[in-house]
Amino acid sequence: LHWCLNKMKNLLLSFLIFFLISCKVYNPIEFKGIDDYSFSSDKGCNPICVTIGLYNPNPYNVSFKSALVEANLDDDDLGYLKLNTPSTLKKNDISFLELSIDSDAQKIQPMLSGFVNYFIGNDIILSIDGIIKVKAFGLSKEIEVKKSFKLKK
């Protein structure tokens, strides 16, 4: 019985040390900005896709969990961004995630006026604001995303 309690105590201590080390060595993921955008329906952009850059400074891969990021086109609400395919942020590297706008029919008119301005050559502003969740060592972390980007034809 004494041997069994000793083993359980060692196992618990090992787990606690691992847990504390993994929390301490976790460096926050950095939002690097909007890298690209597309209006291509061939890519599933209905109406627009946005590629964002995230830097993972950790010596291990981090899993992308979810996004709750709102998109606006010249202050008109487009909807929320969603990830099209599951993704992993590579260790010590910048990863690019392609997110598409999940928009509903009520937002068609503001989108159309923004797209008309875009296609006739006027600059319009795409802004994104929200939270991206990632997971490492079983722990979820949140990354704040807030950026404006001038769309030019």
PDB file of C-alpha atoms in Angstrom:
ATOM      1  CA  LEU A   1       0.000   0.000   0.000  1.00  0.00           C
ATOM      2  CA  HIS A   2       2.828   2.397   0.868  1.00  0.00           C
ATOM      3  CA  TRP A   3       4.514   1.645  -2.493  1.00  0.00           C
ATOM      4  CA  CYS A   4       1.250   2.347  -4.388  1.00  0.00           C
ATOM      5  CA  LEU A   5       0.681   5.681  -2.599  1.00  0.00           C
ATOM      6  CA  ASN A   6       4.285   6.659  -3.292  1.00  0.00           C
ATOM      7  CA  LYS A   7       3.852   5.900  -7.036  1.00  0.00           C
ATOM      8  CA  MET A   8       0.593   7.905  -7.168  1.00  0.00           C
ATOM      9  CA  LYS A   9       2.268  10.840  -5.437  1.00  0.00           C
ATOM     10  CA  ASN A  10       5.179  10.730  -7.920  1.00  0.00           C
ATOM     11  CA  LEU A  11       2.765  10.533 -10.848  1.00  0.00           C
ATOM     12  CA  LEU A  12       0.760  13.491  -9.544  1.00  0.00           C
ATOM     13  CA  LEU A  13       3.925  15.485  -8.943  1.00  0.00           C
ATOM     14  CA  SER A  14       5.181  14.703 -12.475  1.00  0.00           C
ATOM     15  CA  PHE A  15       1.857  15.782 -13.964  1.00  0.00           C
ATOM     16  CA  LEU A  16       1.890  19.059 -12.000  1.00  0.00           C
ATOM     17  CA  ILE A  17       5.460  19.835 -13.062  1.00  0.00           C
ATOM     18  CA  PHE A  18       4.624  19.115 -16.716  1.00  0.00           C
ATOM     19  CA  PHE A  19       1.492  21.286 -16.457  1.00  0.00           C
ATOM     20  CA  LEU A  20       3.360  24.206 -14.890  1.00  0.00           C
ATOM     21  CA  ILE A  21       6.217  23.979 -17.393  1.00  0.00           C
ATOM     22  CA  SER A  22       3.832  23.850 -20.350  1.00  0.00           C
ATOM     23  CA  CYS A  23       2.035  26.965 -19.072  1.00  0.00           C
ATOM     24  CA  LYS A  24       5.293  28.799 -18.512  1.00  0.00           C
ATOM     25  CA  VAL A  25       6.891  28.016 -21.876  1.00  0.00           C
ATOM     26  CA  TYR A  26       3.807  28.923 -23.904  1.00  0.00           C
ATOM     27  CA  ASN A  27       4.476  32.084 -25.893  1.00  0.00           C
ATOM     28  CA  PRO A  28       1.364  33.881 -27.153  1.00  0.00           C
ATOM     29  CA  ILE A  29       0.408  33.497 -30.807  1.00  0.00           C
ATOM     30  CA  GLU A  30       0.828  36.802 -32.657  1.00  0.00           C
ATOM     31  CA  PHE A  31      -1.696  38.178 -35.139  1.00  0.00           C
ATOM     32  CA  LYS A  32       0.348  39.477 -38.094  1.00  0.00           C
ATOM     33  CA  GLY A  33      -2.488  41.061 -40.050  1.00  0.00           C
ATOM     34  CA  ILE A  34      -4.550  40.596 -43.173  1.00  0.00           C
ATOM     35  CA  ASP A  35      -2.348  39.040 -45.842  1.00  0.00           C
ATOM     36  CA  ASP A  36      -4.752  38.790 -48.764  1.00  0.00           C
ATOM     37  CA  TYR A  37      -8.399  38.827 -49.795  1.00  0.00           C
ATOM     38  CA  SER A  38     -10.397  37.304 -52.634  1.00  0.00           C
ATOM     39  CA  PHE A  39     -13.817  37.612 -54.228  1.00  0.00           C
ATOM     40  CA  SER A  40     -13.428  34.290 -56.102  1.00  0.00           C
ATOM     41  CA  SER A  41     -16.547  32.146 -55.955  1.00  0.00           C
ATOM     42  CA  ASP A  42     -14.382  29.261 -57.263  1.00  0.00           C
ATOM     43  CA  LYS A  43     -12.575  29.315 -53.899  1.00  0.00           C
ATOM     44  CA  GLY A  44     -15.890  29.322 -52.007  1.00  0.00           C
ATOM     45  CA  CYS A  45     -15.698  33.028 -51.230  1.00  0.00           C
ATOM     46  CA  ASN A  46     -19.281  33.999 -50.820  1.00  0.00           C
ATOM     47  CA  PRO A  47     -18.857  36.960 -51.017  1.00  0.00           C
ATOM     48  CA  ILE A  48     -15.269  37.382 -49.763  1.00  0.00           C
ATOM     49  CA  CYS A  49     -12.386  35.389 -48.286  1.00  0.00           C
ATOM     50  CA  VAL A  50      -9.700  36.886 -46.076  1.00  0.00           C
ATOM     51  CA  THR A  51      -6.251  35.376 -45.474  1.00  0.00           C
ATOM     52  CA  ILE A  52      -4.742  36.282 -42.128  1.00  0.00           C
ATOM     53  CA  GLY A  53      -1.239  35.659 -40.839  1.00  0.00           C
ATOM     54  CA  LEU A  54      -0.558  34.223 -37.377  1.00  0.00           C
ATOM     55  CA  TYR A  55       2.938  33.712 -35.964  1.00  0.00           C
ATOM     56  CA  ASN A  56       3.523  30.756 -33.638  1.00  0.00           C
ATOM     57  CA  PRO A  57       6.724  31.506 -31.642  1.00  0.00           C
ATOM     58  CA  ASN A  58       6.520  28.181 -29.788  1.00  0.00           C
ATOM     59  CA  PRO A  59       8.734  25.138 -30.428  1.00  0.00           C
ATOM     60  CA  TYR A  60       5.615  23.022 -31.035  1.00  0.00           C
ATOM     61  CA  ASN A  61       2.591  23.114 -33.344  1.00  0.00           C
ATOM     62  CA  VAL A  62      -0.611  24.736 -32.092  1.00  0.00           C
ATOM     63  CA  SER A  63      -4.101  23.702 -33.222  1.00  0.00           C
ATOM     64  CA  PHE A  64      -6.548  26.283 -34.518  1.00  0.00           C
ATOM     65  CA  LYS A  65      -9.871  25.779 -32.703  1.00  0.00           C
ATOM     66  CA  SER A  66     -12.351  28.460 -33.757  1.00  0.00           C
ATOM     67  CA  ALA A  67     -12.879  32.058 -34.772  1.00  0.00           C
ATOM     68  CA  LEU A  68     -15.435  34.625 -33.716  1.00  0.00           C
ATOM     69  CA  VAL A  69     -14.317  37.484 -35.930  1.00  0.00           C
ATOM     70  CA  GLU A  70     -16.705  40.047 -37.358  1.00  0.00           C
ATOM     71  CA  ALA A  71     -16.004  41.630 -40.751  1.00  0.00           C
ATOM     72  CA  ASN A  72     -17.097  45.070 -41.910  1.00  0.00           C
ATOM     73  CA  LEU A  73     -16.871  46.646 -45.340  1.00  0.00           C
ATOM     74  CA  ASP A  74     -16.832  50.468 -45.096  1.00  0.00           C
ATOM     75  CA  ASP A  75     -18.599  50.197 -41.699  1.00  0.00           C
ATOM     76  CA  ASP A  76     -21.302  47.853 -43.065  1.00  0.00           C
ATOM     77  CA  ASP A  77     -21.536  44.532 -41.228  1.00  0.00           C
ATOM     78  CA  LEU A  78     -20.683  41.613 -43.535  1.00  0.00           C
ATOM     79  CA  GLY A  79     -20.994  38.812 -41.001  1.00  0.00           C
ATOM     80  CA  TYR A  80     -18.552  36.502 -39.242  1.00  0.00           C
ATOM     81  CA  LEU A  81     -15.395  34.856 -40.553  1.00  0.00           C
ATOM     82  CA  LYS A  82     -15.122  31.070 -40.450  1.00  0.00           C
ATOM     83  CA  LEU A  83     -12.284  28.677 -41.221  1.00  0.00           C
ATOM     84  CA  ASN A  84     -12.925  26.527 -44.295  1.00  0.00           C
ATOM     85  CA  THR A  85     -10.588  23.663 -43.359  1.00  0.00           C
ATOM     86  CA  PRO A  86      -9.052  22.479 -40.060  1.00  0.00           C
ATOM     87  CA  SER A  87      -5.639  23.975 -39.539  1.00  0.00           C
ATOM     88  CA  THR A  88      -2.476  23.779 -37.471  1.00  0.00           C
ATOM     89  CA  LEU A  89      -0.156  26.667 -36.775  1.00  0.00           C
ATOM     90  CA  LYS A  90       3.370  25.406 -37.497  1.00  0.00           C
ATOM     91  CA  LYS A  91       6.040  25.812 -34.827  1.00  0.00           C
ATOM     92  CA  ASN A  92       8.311  28.878 -35.048  1.00  0.00           C
ATOM     93  CA  ASP A  93       6.620  29.982 -38.257  1.00  0.00           C
ATOM     94  CA  ILE A  94       3.941  32.224 -39.747  1.00  0.00           C
ATOM     95  CA  SER A  95       0.832  30.336 -40.820  1.00  0.00           C
ATOM     96  CA  PHE A  96      -1.765  31.747 -43.165  1.00  0.00           C
ATOM     97  CA  LEU A  97      -5.409  30.919 -42.525  1.00  0.00           C
ATOM     98  CA  GLU A  98      -8.033  31.483 -45.186  1.00  0.00           C
ATOM     99  CA  LEU A  99     -11.300  32.529 -43.609  1.00  0.00           C
ATOM    100  CA  SER A 100     -14.549  33.071 -45.472  1.00  0.00           C
ATOM    101  CA  ILE A 101     -17.360  35.404 -44.501  1.00  0.00           C
ATOM    102  CA  ASP A 102     -20.450  33.581 -43.342  1.00  0.00           C
ATOM    103  CA  SER A 103     -23.006  36.163 -44.420  1.00  0.00           C
ATOM    104  CA  ASP A 104     -26.796  36.140 -44.549  1.00  0.00           C
ATOM    105  CA  ALA A 105     -29.285  37.565 -47.070  1.00  0.00           C
ATOM    106  CA  GLN A 106     -30.087  40.635 -44.922  1.00  0.00           C
ATOM    107  CA  LYS A 107     -26.595  41.962 -45.500  1.00  0.00           C
ATOM    108  CA  ILE A 108     -26.697  41.819 -49.322  1.00  0.00           C
ATOM    109  CA  GLN A 109     -27.449  45.519 -49.927  1.00  0.00           C
ATOM    110  CA  PRO A 110     -24.563  46.914 -47.809  1.00  0.00           C
ATOM    111  CA  MET A 111     -22.236  44.358 -49.422  1.00  0.00           C
ATOM    112  CA  LEU A 112     -23.357  45.286 -52.923  1.00  0.00           C
ATOM    113  CA  SER A 113     -22.742  48.995 -52.365  1.00  0.00           C
ATOM    114  CA  GLY A 114     -19.247  48.206 -51.030  1.00  0.00           C
ATOM    115  CA  PHE A 115     -18.468  45.862 -53.923  1.00  0.00           C
ATOM    116  CA  VAL A 116     -19.755  48.359 -56.488  1.00  0.00           C
ATOM    117  CA  ASN A 117     -17.395  50.961 -55.002  1.00  0.00           C
ATOM    118  CA  TYR A 118     -14.577  48.414 -55.162  1.00  0.00           C
ATOM    119  CA  PHE A 119     -15.209  47.412 -58.775  1.00  0.00           C
ATOM    120  CA  ILE A 120     -15.474  51.001 -60.039  1.00  0.00           C
ATOM    121  CA  GLY A 121     -12.069  51.687 -58.518  1.00  0.00           C
ATOM    122  CA  ASN A 122     -12.885  53.429 -55.243  1.00  0.00           C
ATOM    123  CA  ASP A 123     -10.900  52.401 -52.179  1.00  0.00           C
ATOM    124  CA  ILE A 124     -12.957  50.675 -49.517  1.00  0.00           C
ATOM    125  CA  ILE A 125     -11.954  49.566 -46.032  1.00  0.00           C
ATOM    126  CA  LEU A 126     -12.305  45.969 -44.849  1.00  0.00           C
ATOM    127  CA  SER A 127     -12.017  45.709 -41.076  1.00  0.00           C
ATOM    128  CA  ILE A 128     -12.015  42.614 -38.904  1.00  0.00           C
ATOM    129  CA  ASP A 129     -12.458  42.472 -35.147  1.00  0.00           C
ATOM    130  CA  GLY A 130     -12.789  39.506 -32.797  1.00  0.00           C
ATOM    131  CA  ILE A 131     -11.171  36.514 -31.136  1.00  0.00           C
ATOM    132  CA  ILE A 132      -9.395  33.450 -32.540  1.00  0.00           C
ATOM    133  CA  LYS A 133      -9.014  30.427 -30.266  1.00  0.00           C
ATOM    134  CA  VAL A 134      -6.051  28.050 -30.450  1.00  0.00           C
ATOM    135  CA  LYS A 135      -5.134  25.011 -28.378  1.00  0.00           C
ATOM    136  CA  ALA A 136      -1.783  23.773 -27.084  1.00  0.00           C
ATOM    137  CA  PHE A 137      -1.102  21.091 -24.453  1.00  0.00           C
ATOM    138  CA  GLY A 138      -4.852  20.757 -23.912  1.00  0.00           C
ATOM    139  CA  LEU A 139      -5.147  24.440 -22.977  1.00  0.00           C
ATOM    140  CA  SER A 140      -7.138  26.942 -25.019  1.00  0.00           C
ATOM    141  CA  LYS A 141      -5.729  30.401 -25.641  1.00  0.00           C
ATOM    142  CA  GLU A 142      -7.411  33.407 -27.238  1.00  0.00           C
ATOM    143  CA  ILE A 143      -5.842  35.780 -29.761  1.00  0.00           C
ATOM    144  CA  GLU A 144      -7.331  39.215 -30.272  1.00  0.00           C
ATOM    145  CA  VAL A 145      -7.714  40.152 -33.923  1.00  0.00           C
ATOM    146  CA  LYS A 146      -8.352  43.771 -34.898  1.00  0.00           C
ATOM    147  CA  LYS A 147      -7.207  45.222 -38.192  1.00  0.00           C
ATOM    148  CA  SER A 148      -8.362  47.435 -41.052  1.00  0.00           C
ATOM    149  CA  PHE A 149      -7.212  46.888 -44.595  1.00  0.00           C
ATOM    150  CA  LYS A 150      -7.686  49.117 -47.645  1.00  0.00           C
ATOM    151  CA  LEU A 151      -8.999  47.101 -50.593  1.00  0.00           C
ATOM    152  CA  LYS A 152      -7.670  48.437 -53.872  1.00  0.00           C
ATOM    153  CA  LYS A 153      -8.639  47.314 -57.338  1.00  0.00           C
TER     154      LYS A 153
END
